[in-house]
């Protein structure tokens, strides 16, 4: 007798040969398309940015593009504090760290020392443009006819020996304009350092009996790719660890420690945690599913096929997402691990019949037997995934494509590839009894086969009343609320680092800022200057401490011309000023000639600025963004110009929103609050999509079943919503964007069970209905495992998603049983184990009443 191969294939008939070709065509087209797209559109990437899981604020309208550019800049900035018991140890630690990181290649720029020549750069810059860059106080004195006070102050500085500017400029600048402007603007350039002050050529501060020295840097593009291996944060952590160990080994550490602040560190922590969770969730879920398969099928072939189908589903899902979006966010991949449970459902239904149903002789018969239930299940799930494509949120669209294509791959595998497997002889006798137990009962404790039909609806009604009661008791907790601050919680060392950094630096920024728009650079600066006038008034009112703005360093040309005009009031005092300073006759004439030459010089945004000013300006200047800009004259341009004005130590948000509302070119942004409001809007959209999905599924169900069955099936989603809302209320979780997204998936996945049971009702054989019961239970178990594992995630969006989907699927499974007739017929209960043989099964099939 010939031995069968361990992976036997049947010879497909001519009508079946085109099905494997369909599978190959679909998968081959996606993989080939992705391969060919690389040279044309560049390589795809995995996105692990924490900020990219958040939607843009629609309130910004056309400024949204500028806000994205600003967000990209700020998301690359990091601050590192070197802390020790004394200043020398802190500075030494910062210097050692700077030496290690400067050549690491992960930084676009990194600053540590304030170059002594930087002050000279300031002096030379302000000396060159001393008439155009008058500070507000000096200009006010000149316009008010108080130029004499400026002259007196200059004499006091010249003879008092406490000026900070070189006296080399005295002959050309007898009124010390360079000194006045440098002092004011040098302070503004350090405003972004908060409480840090210049000490021994570094920015330092003392707090709590320890000294802290600051390093500031901007990560290069490669550094923000925040994968575990190439992460800039990981490089920084490693370098800091090396410095601390070296200091400890030398015995001169002084309690040296490093403290971190910046989005890249949080992105790294969240993304690395997500990647760990992917591995853990995938491993545990696959292990449990593998154990279930071996327990039920007692064969490696179903397990190998299930794993292969799942892996192929994930590969096709990933390739499709990368093809359509050119990137896939790590959060999409975390959610995508649910494919392990979802895609294995079809495999379970196939191999239950393949292993245990003696009436089906070939793979084609198995496919025909289960096709209607699987097809309706796939269509209902696909509808729910499809509606997510209309969500105005990239992460959701990625998730929709990922799940839709993954599920489609599994559907094709079961219908096109699995029927090629040779049909295994069905289990009989003792082997079948090990699965079904005596009397044809399978796991009656897990699958409630014995519930009388008359009791099912009352039990369902009690469950509905119970959910309504929980909602009533917790009605105060049922609300739509999106708070992005609750989506990510700092923990451990990074939380302590942020606390220390906030206390030491004390920048006074609440995350609020203004976006200023102009059709060109000049209009942008003029609009910003009008905003500064309003902010200066708030400073006088005590609502604002200070602010950082581009026009503080580079005024508009209009303002510079007005400054020069005001500076002309000094010409009449020149001769007396030079005489008081002891210069020979003729110096005043040379001053007038130099004034006329200098008055033609204007600073522009694109000019070469001193290093410290350039660094700060680069953070405040956004540049051209968005669509078409439009000047006051109404002439369209090739995009508007934008800048950022950062209020420091601000108190009342309402005041700043009012300022922004008064100008059509000024936008106030409170990122946390604005994105929360945007998520509230998206939550409403998702609820609308939820209703649209229900309507579409109702139409599909009505086309397949009678009105009575349609009403019964379509009642389940309402029960799912009640249970999910009750669970969220009991856990004091508001109805926000992520739970609503989970509800949409539950709609599609949760209806699978009632489709399978409803199809099973048409078959009167108790043995066959028991097989369906077994398949449904395994299907629920594997899917619930996938989503239930997400509920254990430390990442709040994933956790909320998992809680809702798990509770929804559980209620869907139970309600599917309660809203359908008994799965095992009375005839099967009477005939007992007679159905364990093929002949007995045929007899039961012929005599069963299907009740």
Tab-separated table of N, CA and C in Angstrom, residues 418-529:
chain	number	residue	atom	x	y	z
A	418	UNK	N	-6.635	26.006	-0.477
A	418	UNK	CA	-6.932	24.893	0.419
A	418	UNK	C	-7.692	23.755	-0.273
A	419	UNK	N	-8.606	24.036	-1.201
A	419	UNK	CA	-9.293	22.901	-1.859
A	419	UNK	C	-8.361	21.983	-2.636
A	420	UNK	N	-7.122	22.398	-2.885
A	420	UNK	CA	-6.168	21.526	-3.568
A	420	UNK	C	-5.652	20.417	-2.662
A	421	UNK	N	-5.831	20.589	-1.324
A	421	UNK	CA	-5.372	19.563	-0.389
A	421	UNK	C	-6.251	18.321	-0.489
A	422	UNK	N	-5.613	17.160	-0.395
A	422	UNK	CA	-6.359	15.905	-0.450
A	422	UNK	C	-7.215	15.773	0.803
A	423	UNK	N	-8.450	15.377	0.654
A	423	UNK	CA	-9.386	15.243	1.777
A	423	UNK	C	-8.936	14.115	2.682
A	424	UNK	N	-8.810	14.445	3.980
A	424	UNK	CA	-8.404	13.435	4.953
A	424	UNK	C	-9.605	12.584	5.355
A	425	UNK	N	-9.347	11.312	5.625
A	425	UNK	CA	-10.430	10.445	6.102
A	425	UNK	C	-10.944	10.982	7.426
A	426	UNK	N	-12.278	11.029	7.571
A	426	UNK	CA	-12.835	11.618	8.794
A	426	UNK	C	-12.523	10.778	10.017
A	427	UNK	N	-12.425	11.434	11.171
A	427	UNK	CA	-12.237	10.729	12.443
A	427	UNK	C	-13.517	9.965	12.787
A	428	UNK	N	-13.364	8.764	13.236
A	428	UNK	CA	-14.535	7.964	13.643
A	428	UNK	C	-14.257	7.339	14.997
A	429	UNK	N	-15.269	6.766	15.549
A	429	UNK	CA	-15.125	6.021	16.795
A	429	UNK	C	-14.550	6.856	17.909
A	430	UNK	N	-13.488	6.296	18.556
A	430	UNK	CA	-12.917	6.934	19.730
A	430	UNK	C	-12.336	8.290	19.429
A	431	UNK	N	-11.740	8.449	18.234
A	431	UNK	CA	-11.131	9.740	17.899
A	431	UNK	C	-12.182	10.825	17.858
A	432	UNK	N	-13.339	10.524	17.245
A	432	UNK	CA	-14.397	11.535	17.183
A	432	UNK	C	-14.963	11.818	18.561
A	433	UNK	N	-15.076	10.756	19.376
A	433	UNK	CA	-15.637	10.984	20.712
A	433	UNK	C	-14.718	11.849	21.564
A	434	UNK	N	-13.385	11.782	21.298
A	434	UNK	CA	-12.477	12.645	22.049
A	434	UNK	C	-12.768	14.112	21.770
A	435	UNK	N	-13.259	14.400	20.556
A	435	UNK	CA	-13.566	15.776	20.202
A	435	UNK	C	-14.950	16.168	20.683
A	436	UNK	N	-15.948	15.286	20.410
A	436	UNK	CA	-17.339	15.656	20.696
A	436	UNK	C	-17.829	15.172	22.053
A	437	UNK	N	-17.218	14.165	22.588
A	437	UNK	CA	-17.680	13.653	23.867
A	437	UNK	C	-18.920	12.790	23.693
A	438	UNK	N	-19.322	12.139	24.755
A	438	UNK	CA	-20.505	11.266	24.657
A	438	UNK	C	-21.759	12.060	24.374
A	439	UNK	N	-22.622	11.446	23.608
A	439	UNK	CA	-23.889	12.085	23.301
A	439	UNK	C	-23.795	13.196	22.286
A	440	UNK	N	-22.668	13.350	21.656
A	440	UNK	CA	-22.534	14.388	20.634
A	440	UNK	C	-22.431	15.792	21.190
A	441	UNK	N	-22.091	15.953	22.470
A	441	UNK	CA	-21.999	17.293	23.059
A	441	UNK	C	-20.538	17.758	23.022
A	442	UNK	N	-20.324	18.926	22.482
A	442	UNK	CA	-18.961	19.479	22.427
A	442	UNK	C	-18.821	20.640	23.400
A	443	UNK	N	-17.956	20.424	24.409
A	443	UNK	CA	-17.619	21.508	25.336
A	443	UNK	C	-18.884	22.269	25.763
A	444	UNK	N	-19.886	21.544	26.266
A	444	UNK	CA	-21.164	22.195	26.590
A	444	UNK	C	-20.988	23.326	27.585
A	445	UNK	N	-19.923	23.266	28.384
A	445	UNK	CA	-19.691	24.363	29.334
A	445	UNK	C	-19.258	25.647	28.626
A	446	UNK	N	-18.611	25.487	27.458
A	446	UNK	CA	-18.115	26.652	26.728
A	446	UNK	C	-19.099	27.124	25.680
A	447	UNK	N	-19.794	26.192	25.059
A	447	UNK	CA	-20.742	26.554	24.021
A	447	UNK	C	-22.124	26.121	24.483
A	448	UNK	N	-23.022	27.027	24.855
A	448	UNK	CA	-24.293	26.683	25.528
A	448	UNK	C	-25.292	26.022	24.589
A	449	UNK	N	-25.040	24.745	24.311
A	449	UNK	CA	-25.927	24.027	23.397
A	449	UNK	C	-27.272	23.686	24.026
A	450	UNK	N	-27.286	23.564	25.335
A	450	UNK	CA	-28.473	23.026	25.991
A	450	UNK	C	-29.497	24.105	26.363
A	451	UNK	N	-29.249	25.371	26.030
A	451	UNK	CA	-30.223	26.414	26.362
A	451	UNK	C	-31.510	26.165	25.571
A	452	UNK	N	-32.626	25.994	26.239
A	452	UNK	CA	-33.888	25.778	25.500
A	452	UNK	C	-34.204	26.979	24.624
A	453	UNK	N	-34.787	26.715	23.469
A	453	UNK	CA	-35.104	27.793	22.543
A	453	UNK	C	-36.019	28.842	23.136
A	454	UNK	N	-36.989	28.403	23.971
A	454	UNK	CA	-37.942	29.351	24.562
A	454	UNK	C	-37.277	30.282	25.560
A	455	UNK	N	-36.121	29.879	26.112
A	455	UNK	CA	-35.454	30.697	27.129
A	455	UNK	C	-34.455	31.677	26.519
A	456	UNK	N	-34.139	31.527	25.248
A	456	UNK	CA	-33.071	32.341	24.665
A	456	UNK	C	-33.434	33.823	24.593
A	457	UNK	N	-34.625	34.119	24.096
A	457	UNK	CA	-34.980	35.531	23.959
A	457	UNK	C	-35.103	36.217	25.318
A	458	UNK	N	-35.717	35.591	26.335
A	458	UNK	CA	-35.747	36.235	27.659
A	458	UNK	C	-34.349	36.501	28.220
A	459	UNK	N	-33.437	35.561	27.998
A	459	UNK	CA	-32.061	35.781	28.467
A	459	UNK	C	-31.438	36.967	27.739
A	460	UNK	N	-31.670	37.042	26.413
A	460	UNK	CA	-31.147	38.169	25.642
A	460	UNK	C	-31.748	39.486	26.137
A	461	UNK	N	-33.059	39.463	26.413
A	461	UNK	CA	-33.721	40.673	26.907
A	461	UNK	C	-33.136	41.098	28.254
A	462	UNK	N	-32.840	40.119	29.129
A	462	UNK	CA	-32.234	40.438	30.415
A	462	UNK	C	-30.832	41.047	30.214
A	463	UNK	N	-30.094	40.516	29.247
A	463	UNK	CA	-28.763	41.071	28.964
A	463	UNK	C	-28.866	42.513	28.496
A	464	UNK	N	-29.850	42.801	27.643
A	464	UNK	CA	-30.052	44.179	27.182
A	464	UNK	C	-30.415	45.084	28.354
A	465	UNK	N	-31.325	44.612	29.210
A	465	UNK	CA	-31.725	45.409	30.377
A	465	UNK	C	-30.538	45.632	31.317
A	466	UNK	N	-29.693	44.604	31.450
A	466	UNK	CA	-28.518	44.749	32.300
A	466	UNK	C	-27.566	45.816	31.783
A	467	UNK	N	-27.354	45.827	30.443
A	467	UNK	CA	-26.493	46.849	29.850
A	467	UNK	C	-27.098	48.231	30.025
A	468	UNK	N	-28.425	48.336	29.827
A	468	UNK	CA	-29.098	49.628	30.017
A	468	UNK	C	-29.001	50.093	31.464
A	469	UNK	N	-29.111	49.135	32.410
A	469	UNK	CA	-29.006	49.500	33.827
A	469	UNK	C	-27.614	50.057	34.150
A	470	UNK	N	-26.566	49.392	33.637
A	470	UNK	CA	-25.205	49.877	33.871
A	470	UNK	C	-24.999	51.258	33.263
A	471	UNK	N	-25.591	51.463	32.077
A	471	UNK	CA	-25.486	52.786	31.454
A	471	UNK	C	-26.194	53.847	32.281
A	472	UNK	N	-27.340	53.481	32.835
A	472	UNK	CA	-28.094	54.450	33.642
A	472	UNK	C	-27.322	54.793	34.920
A	473	UNK	N	-26.787	53.776	35.578
A	473	UNK	CA	-26.039	54.010	36.814
A	473	UNK	C	-24.816	54.881	36.557
A	474	UNK	N	-24.163	54.669	35.407
A	474	UNK	CA	-22.944	55.410	35.088
A	474	UNK	C	-23.193	56.472	34.022
A	475	UNK	N	-24.416	56.998	33.967
A	475	UNK	CA	-24.767	57.912	32.875
A	475	UNK	C	-23.886	59.169	32.856
A	476	UNK	N	-23.397	59.586	34.015
A	476	UNK	CA	-22.546	60.769	34.052
A	476	UNK	C	-21.207	60.554	33.377
A	477	UNK	N	-20.823	59.298	33.185
A	477	UNK	CA	-19.534	58.987	32.560
A	477	UNK	C	-19.641	58.803	31.051
A	478	UNK	N	-20.866	58.740	30.550
A	478	UNK	CA	-21.061	58.532	29.106
A	478	UNK	C	-20.986	59.888	28.413
A	479	UNK	N	-19.897	60.153	27.752
A	479	UNK	CA	-19.702	61.438	27.079
A	479	UNK	C	-18.646	61.286	25.998
A	480	UNK	N	-18.751	62.137	24.984
A	480	UNK	CA	-17.727	62.190	23.943
A	480	UNK	C	-16.641	63.147	24.410
A	481	UNK	N	-15.458	62.636	24.570
A	481	UNK	CA	-14.360	63.471	25.054
A	481	UNK	C	-13.046	62.899	24.558
A	482	UNK	N	-12.256	63.740	23.903
A	482	UNK	CA	-10.944	63.325	23.411
A	482	UNK	C	-9.887	64.214	24.050
A	483	UNK	N	-9.056	63.618	24.838
A	483	UNK	CA	-7.965	64.340	25.491
A	483	UNK	C	-6.662	63.647	25.125
A	484	UNK	N	-5.888	64.292	24.233
A	484	UNK	CA	-4.674	63.617	23.755
A	484	UNK	C	-3.644	63.471	24.857
A	485	UNK	N	-3.754	64.294	25.908
A	485	UNK	CA	-2.813	64.162	27.016
A	485	UNK	C	-2.962	62.805	27.692
A	486	UNK	N	-4.147	62.196	27.566
A	486	UNK	CA	-4.378	60.899	28.201
A	486	UNK	C	-3.946	59.728	27.323
A	487	UNK	N	-3.564	60.005	26.076
A	487	UNK	CA	-3.200	58.924	25.164
A	487	UNK	C	-1.782	58.415	25.385
A	488	UNK	N	-0.961	59.239	26.035
A	488	UNK	CA	0.416	58.825	26.279
A	488	UNK	C	0.815	59.301	27.662
A	489	UNK	N	1.284	58.408	28.489
A	489	UNK	CA	1.669	58.746	29.852
A	489	UNK	C	3.161	58.514	30.016
A	490	UNK	N	3.863	59.571	30.391
A	490	UNK	CA	5.290	59.428	30.651
A	490	UNK	C	5.498	58.548	31.872
A	491	UNK	N	6.537	57.730	31.817
A	491	UNK	CA	6.808	56.817	32.916
A	491	UNK	C	8.302	56.746	33.175
A	492	UNK	N	8.634	56.298	34.370
A	492	UNK	CA	10.008	55.972	34.702
A	492	UNK	C	10.977	57.128	34.616
A	493	UNK	N	12.170	56.802	34.083
A	493	UNK	CA	13.265	57.768	34.036
A	493	UNK	C	12.934	58.963	33.157
A	494	UNK	N	12.191	58.740	32.069
A	494	UNK	CA	11.877	59.854	31.174
A	494	UNK	C	10.927	60.838	31.847
A	495	UNK	N	10.001	60.353	32.643
A	495	UNK	CA	9.115	61.234	33.396
A	495	UNK	C	9.915	62.094	34.368
A	496	UNK	N	10.857	61.484	35.072
A	496	UNK	CA	11.691	62.236	36.002
A	496	UNK	C	12.555	63.256	35.267
A	497	UNK	N	13.059	62.870	34.096
A	497	UNK	CA	13.854	63.800	33.286
A	497	UNK	C	13.054	65.028	32.892
A	498	UNK	N	11.821	64.820	32.460
A	498	UNK	CA	10.985	65.948	32.051
A	498	UNK	C	10.648	66.849	33.244
A	499	UNK	N	10.432	66.267	34.395
A	499	UNK	CA	10.160	67.074	35.580
A	499	UNK	C	11.351	67.951	35.931
A	500	UNK	N	12.530	67.371	35.931
A	500	UNK	CA	13.726	68.144	36.264
A	500	UNK	C	13.991	69.205	35.207
A	501	UNK	N	13.848	68.845	33.929
A	501	UNK	CA	14.093	69.806	32.851
A	501	UNK	C	13.124	70.976	32.945
A	502	UNK	N	11.841	70.680	33.208
A	502	UNK	CA	10.862	71.749	33.321
A	502	UNK	C	11.154	72.685	34.478
A	503	UNK	N	11.597	72.111	35.615
A	503	UNK	CA	11.882	72.944	36.786
A	503	UNK	C	13.139	73.791	36.568
A	504	UNK	N	14.163	73.201	35.944
A	504	UNK	CA	15.443	73.900	35.784
A	504	UNK	C	15.358	74.958	34.699
A	505	UNK	N	14.817	74.596	33.538
A	505	UNK	CA	14.794	75.536	32.415
A	505	UNK	C	13.728	76.596	32.620
A	506	UNK	N	12.560	76.181	33.102
A	506	UNK	CA	11.469	77.126	33.392
A	506	UNK	C	11.230	78.069	32.215
A	507	UNK	N	11.039	77.469	31.039
A	507	UNK	CA	10.842	78.267	29.838
A	507	UNK	C	9.524	79.017	29.869
A	508	UNK	N	8.530	78.458	30.501
A	508	UNK	CA	7.249	79.152	30.595
A	508	UNK	C	6.380	78.979	29.375
A	509	UNK	N	6.661	77.951	28.561
A	509	UNK	CA	5.830	77.698	27.392
A	509	UNK	C	4.811	76.628	27.729
A	510	UNK	N	3.538	76.952	27.481
A	510	UNK	CA	2.463	75.993	27.749
A	510	UNK	C	2.111	75.183	26.514
A	511	UNK	N	2.954	75.243	25.496
A	511	UNK	CA	2.639	74.572	24.244
A	511	UNK	C	1.744	75.402	23.348
A	512	UNK	N	1.521	76.684	23.715
A	512	UNK	CA	0.722	77.591	22.898
A	512	UNK	C	1.649	78.362	21.969
A	513	UNK	N	1.149	78.701	20.787
A	513	UNK	CA	1.935	79.543	19.878
A	513	UNK	C	1.005	80.161	18.843
A	514	UNK	N	1.531	81.187	18.187
A	514	UNK	CA	0.821	81.847	17.101
A	514	UNK	C	1.483	81.466	15.782
A	515	UNK	N	0.668	81.249	14.766
A	515	UNK	CA	1.146	81.156	13.390
A	515	UNK	C	0.752	82.445	12.683
A	516	UNK	N	1.754	83.091	12.070
A	516	UNK	CA	1.518	84.360	11.382
A	516	UNK	C	1.739	84.139	9.899
A	517	UNK	N	0.837	84.694	9.104
A	517	UNK	CA	0.848	84.474	7.657
A	517	UNK	C	1.050	85.793	6.920
A	518	UNK	N	1.755	85.731	5.790
A	518	UNK	CA	1.913	86.885	4.911
A	518	UNK	C	2.119	86.416	3.487
A	519	UNK	N	1.684	87.234	2.541
A	519	UNK	CA	1.819	86.849	1.135
A	519	UNK	C	3.285	86.794	0.715
A	520	UNK	N	4.125	87.618	1.348
A	520	UNK	CA	5.558	87.602	1.103
A	520	UNK	C	6.257	87.881	2.422
A	521	UNK	N	7.590	87.886	2.400
A	521	UNK	CA	8.348	88.050	3.637
A	521	UNK	C	8.054	89.389	4.302
A	522	UNK	N	7.930	90.451	3.518
A	522	UNK	CA	7.682	91.773	4.087
A	522	UNK	C	6.313	91.833	4.763
A	523	UNK	N	5.290	91.330	4.103
A	523	UNK	CA	3.960	91.348	4.716
A	523	UNK	C	3.923	90.472	5.952
A	524	UNK	N	4.624	89.356	5.926
A	524	UNK	CA	4.701	88.479	7.091
A	524	UNK	C	5.262	89.227	8.294
A	525	UNK	N	6.363	89.949	8.095
A	525	UNK	CA	6.991	90.662	9.201
A	525	UNK	C	6.097	91.795	9.704
A	526	UNK	N	5.411	92.460	8.793
A	526	UNK	CA	4.502	93.532	9.222
A	526	UNK	C	3.337	92.962	10.037
A	527	UNK	N	2.787	91.834	9.609
A	527	UNK	CA	1.704	91.204	10.369
A	527	UNK	C	2.191	90.756	11.749
A	528	UNK	N	3.411	90.275	11.783
A	528	UNK	CA	3.976	89.842	13.063
A	528	UNK	C	4.185	91.032	13.991
A	529	UNK	N	4.599	92.158	13.449
A	529	UNK	CA	4.807	93.364	14.270
A	529	UNK	C	3.485	93.880	14.841
